[in-house]
């Protein structure tokens, strides 16, 4: 994910997802709290059973970005498949 964020490209992630992921990463970078990710089409919600709390936003199909928010910063951002 770091290579996509830094260069706009990643061989490890399907090219068709790049634009949608980058849009969400840009928003995460600008946010000061997780609730700012609650935008139409993002399907933002907290995941149960995690401490600290992890959040998710929809990317496409089964793909979601999951992340934590600590002291105003998004951390531990992952691209995951949910069925």
Coordinates of N, CA and C in Angstrom, one line a residue:
X1 N 0.8 -1.2 0.0 CA 0.0 0.0 0.0 C 0.9 1.3 0.0
X2 N 2.0 1.2 0.7 CA 2.9 2.4 0.7 C 3.4 2.8 -0.6
X3 N 3.7 1.8 -1.5 CA 4.2 2.1 -2.8 C 3.1 2.8 -3.7
X4 N 1.8 2.4 -3.5 CA 0.7 3.1 -4.2 C 0.6 4.5 -3.7
X5 N 0.7 4.7 -2.4 CA 0.5 6.1 -1.8 C 1.7 7.0 -2.3
X6 N 2.9 6.5 -2.3 CA 4.1 7.3 -2.6 C 4.2 7.6 -4.1
X7 N 3.9 6.6 -5.0 CA 4.1 6.7 -6.4 C 2.9 6.8 -7.2
X8 N 1.7 6.4 -6.7 CA 0.5 6.3 -7.4 C 0.4 5.0 -8.2
X9 N 1.3 4.1 -8.0 CA 1.3 2.8 -8.7 C 1.7 1.7 -7.7
X10 N 1.2 0.5 -8.0 CA 1.6 -0.7 -7.2 C 1.4 -1.9 -8.1
X11 N 2.4 -2.7 -8.2 CA 2.3 -3.9 -9.0 C 1.5 -5.0 -8.2
X12 N 1.4 -4.8 -6.9 CA 0.8 -5.8 -6.0 C -0.7 -5.6 -5.9
X13 N -1.2 -4.4 -6.3 CA -2.7 -4.1 -6.2 C -3.2 -4.0 -7.7
X14 N -4.4 -4.6 -7.9 CA -5.1 -4.5 -9.2 C -5.2 -3.0 -9.6
X15 N -4.7 -2.7 -10.8 CA -4.7 -1.3 -11.4 C -6.1 -0.7 -11.4
X16 N -7.1 -1.6 -11.5 CA -8.5 -1.0 -11.6 C -8.9 -0.4 -10.2
X17 N -8.2 -0.8 -9.1 CA -8.6 -0.3 -7.8 C -7.8 1.0 -7.4
X18 N -6.7 1.3 -8.2 CA -5.8 2.3 -7.8 C -6.5 3.7 -7.5
X19 N -7.3 4.1 -8.4 CA -8.0 5.4 -8.3 C -8.9 5.5 -7.1
X20 N -9.7 4.4 -6.9 CA -10.6 4.4 -5.7 C -9.8 4.4 -4.4
X21 N -8.7 3.6 -4.4 CA -7.9 3.5 -3.2 C -7.2 4.9 -2.9
X22 N -6.7 5.5 -3.9 CA -6.0 6.8 -3.7 C -7.0 7.8 -3.2
X23 N -8.2 7.8 -3.7 CA -9.2 8.8 -3.3 C -9.4 8.6 -1.8
X24 N -9.5 7.4 -1.3 CA -9.7 7.2 0.1 C -8.5 7.5 0.9
X25 N -7.3 7.2 0.4 CA -6.1 7.5 1.1 C -5.9 9.0 1.3
X26 N -6.2 9.7 0.2 CA -6.2 11.2 0.3 C -7.1 11.7 1.4
X27 N -8.3 11.2 1.4 CA -9.2 11.6 2.4 C -8.7 11.2 3.8
X28 N -8.2 10.0 4.0 CA -7.6 9.6 5.3 C -6.5 10.6 5.7
X29 N -5.7 11.0 4.8 CA -4.6 11.9 5.1 C -5.1 13.2 5.5
X30 N -6.2 13.7 5.0 CA -6.8 15.0 5.4 C -7.6 15.0 6.6
X31 N -8.0 13.8 7.1 CA -8.9 13.7 8.2 C -8.2 13.9 9.5
X32 N -8.9 14.4 10.5 CA -8.4 14.5 11.9 C -9.1 13.6 12.8
X33 N -10.1 12.9 12.3 CA -10.8 11.9 13.1 C -11.5 10.9 12.1
X34 N -11.8 9.7 12.6 CA -12.4 8.7 11.8 C -13.8 9.0 11.2
X35 N -14.6 9.8 12.0 CA -15.9 10.1 11.5 C -15.9 10.9 10.2
X36 N -14.8 11.6 9.9 CA -14.7 12.3 8.7 C -14.6 11.4 7.4
X37 N -14.5 10.1 7.6 CA -14.5 9.2 6.5 C -16.0 8.7 6.2
X38 N -16.9 9.2 6.9 CA -18.3 8.8 6.7 C -18.9 9.6 5.6
X39 N -18.6 9.2 4.4 CA -19.0 9.9 3.1 C -19.8 8.9 2.3
X40 N -20.7 9.5 1.5 CA -21.5 8.6 0.6 C -20.6 7.7 -0.3
X41 N -21.0 6.4 -0.3 CA -20.2 5.5 -1.1 C -19.1 4.8 -0.4
X42 N -18.7 5.4 0.7 CA -17.5 4.8 1.5 C -18.0 3.7 2.4
X43 N -19.3 3.6 2.8 CA -19.8 2.6 3.7 C -18.9 2.5 4.9
X44 N -18.6 3.6 5.5 CA -17.8 3.7 6.7 C -18.4 3.1 7.9
X45 N -17.7 2.3 8.7 CA -18.2 1.8 10.0 C -17.0 1.2 10.8
X46 N -17.2 1.1 12.1 CA -16.2 0.5 13.0 C -16.4 -1.0 12.9
X47 N -15.3 -1.7 13.0 CA -15.3 -3.1 13.1 C -15.4 -3.6 14.5
X48 N -16.0 -4.6 14.8 CA -16.2 -5.1 16.1 C -15.0 -6.0 16.6
X49 N -14.7 -6.0 17.9 CA -13.8 -6.9 18.4 C -12.3 -6.4 18.4
X50 N -12.0 -5.2 18.1 CA -10.7 -4.7 18.0 C -10.4 -3.7 19.0
X51 N -9.2 -3.7 19.6 CA -8.7 -2.7 20.5 C -7.3 -2.5 20.2
X52 N -6.9 -1.3 19.7 CA -7.8 -0.1 19.5 C -8.8 -0.4 18.3
X53 N -9.8 0.4 18.3 CA -10.9 0.3 17.3 C -10.3 0.4 15.9
X54 N -10.8 -0.5 15.0 CA -10.4 -0.5 13.6 C -11.7 -0.1 12.8
X55 N -11.5 0.7 11.8 CA -12.6 1.1 10.9 C -12.4 0.6 9.5
X56 N -13.5 0.7 8.7 CA -13.4 0.2 7.4 C -14.2 1.2 6.4
X57 N -13.7 1.3 5.2 CA -14.4 2.0 4.1 C -14.3 1.0 2.9
X58 N -15.4 1.0 2.2 CA -15.5 0.2 1.0 C -14.7 0.7 -0.1
X59 N -14.0 -0.1 -0.9 CA -13.3 0.3 -2.1 C -14.0 -0.2 -3.3
X60 N -14.2 -1.5 -3.5 CA -14.9 -2.0 -4.7 C -15.1 -3.5 -4.5
X61 N -16.3 -4.0 -4.8 CA -16.5 -5.4 -4.6 C -16.2 -5.8 -3.2
X62 N -15.4 -6.9 -2.9 CA -15.1 -7.3 -1.6 C -14.0 -6.5 -0.9
X63 N -13.4 -5.6 -1.6 CA -12.2 -4.9 -1.1 C -12.6 -3.7 -0.3
X64 N -11.9 -3.6 0.9 CA -12.1 -2.5 1.8 C -10.7 -2.0 2.3
X65 N -10.7 -0.8 2.7 CA -9.5 -0.3 3.5 C -9.9 -0.4 5.0
X66 N -9.0 -0.9 5.8 CA -9.2 -1.0 7.2 C -8.1 -0.1 7.8
X67 N -8.4 0.5 9.0 CA -7.4 1.4 9.6 C -7.8 1.7 11.0
X68 N -6.8 2.2 11.7 CA -7.0 2.7 13.1 C -6.8 4.2 13.1
X69 N -7.4 4.9 14.0 CA -7.1 6.3 14.2 C -6.6 6.6 15.6
X70 N -5.4 7.1 15.7 CA -4.8 7.4 17.0 C -4.2 8.8 16.9
X71 N -4.7 9.6 17.9 CA -4.2 11.0 18.0 C -4.3 11.8 16.7
X72 N -5.4 11.6 16.0 CA -5.6 12.4 14.8 C -5.0 11.9 13.6
X73 N -4.4 10.7 13.6 CA -3.7 10.1 12.5 C -4.2 8.7 12.1
X74 N -4.4 8.4 10.9 CA -4.8 7.1 10.4 C -3.5 6.2 10.4
X75 N -3.6 5.1 11.1 CA -2.5 4.2 11.2 C -2.9 2.8 10.8
X76 N -1.9 2.0 10.5 CA -2.1 0.5 10.2 C -3.2 0.4 9.1
X77 N -3.0 1.0 8.0 CA -4.0 1.0 6.9 C -3.7 -0.3 6.1
X78 N -4.7 -1.1 5.9 CA -4.6 -2.3 5.1 C -5.7 -2.4 4.0
X79 N -5.4 -3.0 2.9 CA -6.4 -3.4 1.9 C -6.8 -4.8 2.2
X80 N -8.1 -5.1 2.5 CA -8.5 -6.4 2.8 C -9.8 -6.8 2.0
X81 N -9.9 -8.1 1.9 CA -11.1 -8.6 1.2 C -12.1 -9.1 2.2
X82 N -13.3 -8.6 2.1 CA -14.4 -9.1 3.0 C -15.5 -9.7 2.1
X83 N -15.9 -10.9 2.4 CA -17.0 -11.5 1.6 C -18.3 -11.4 2.3

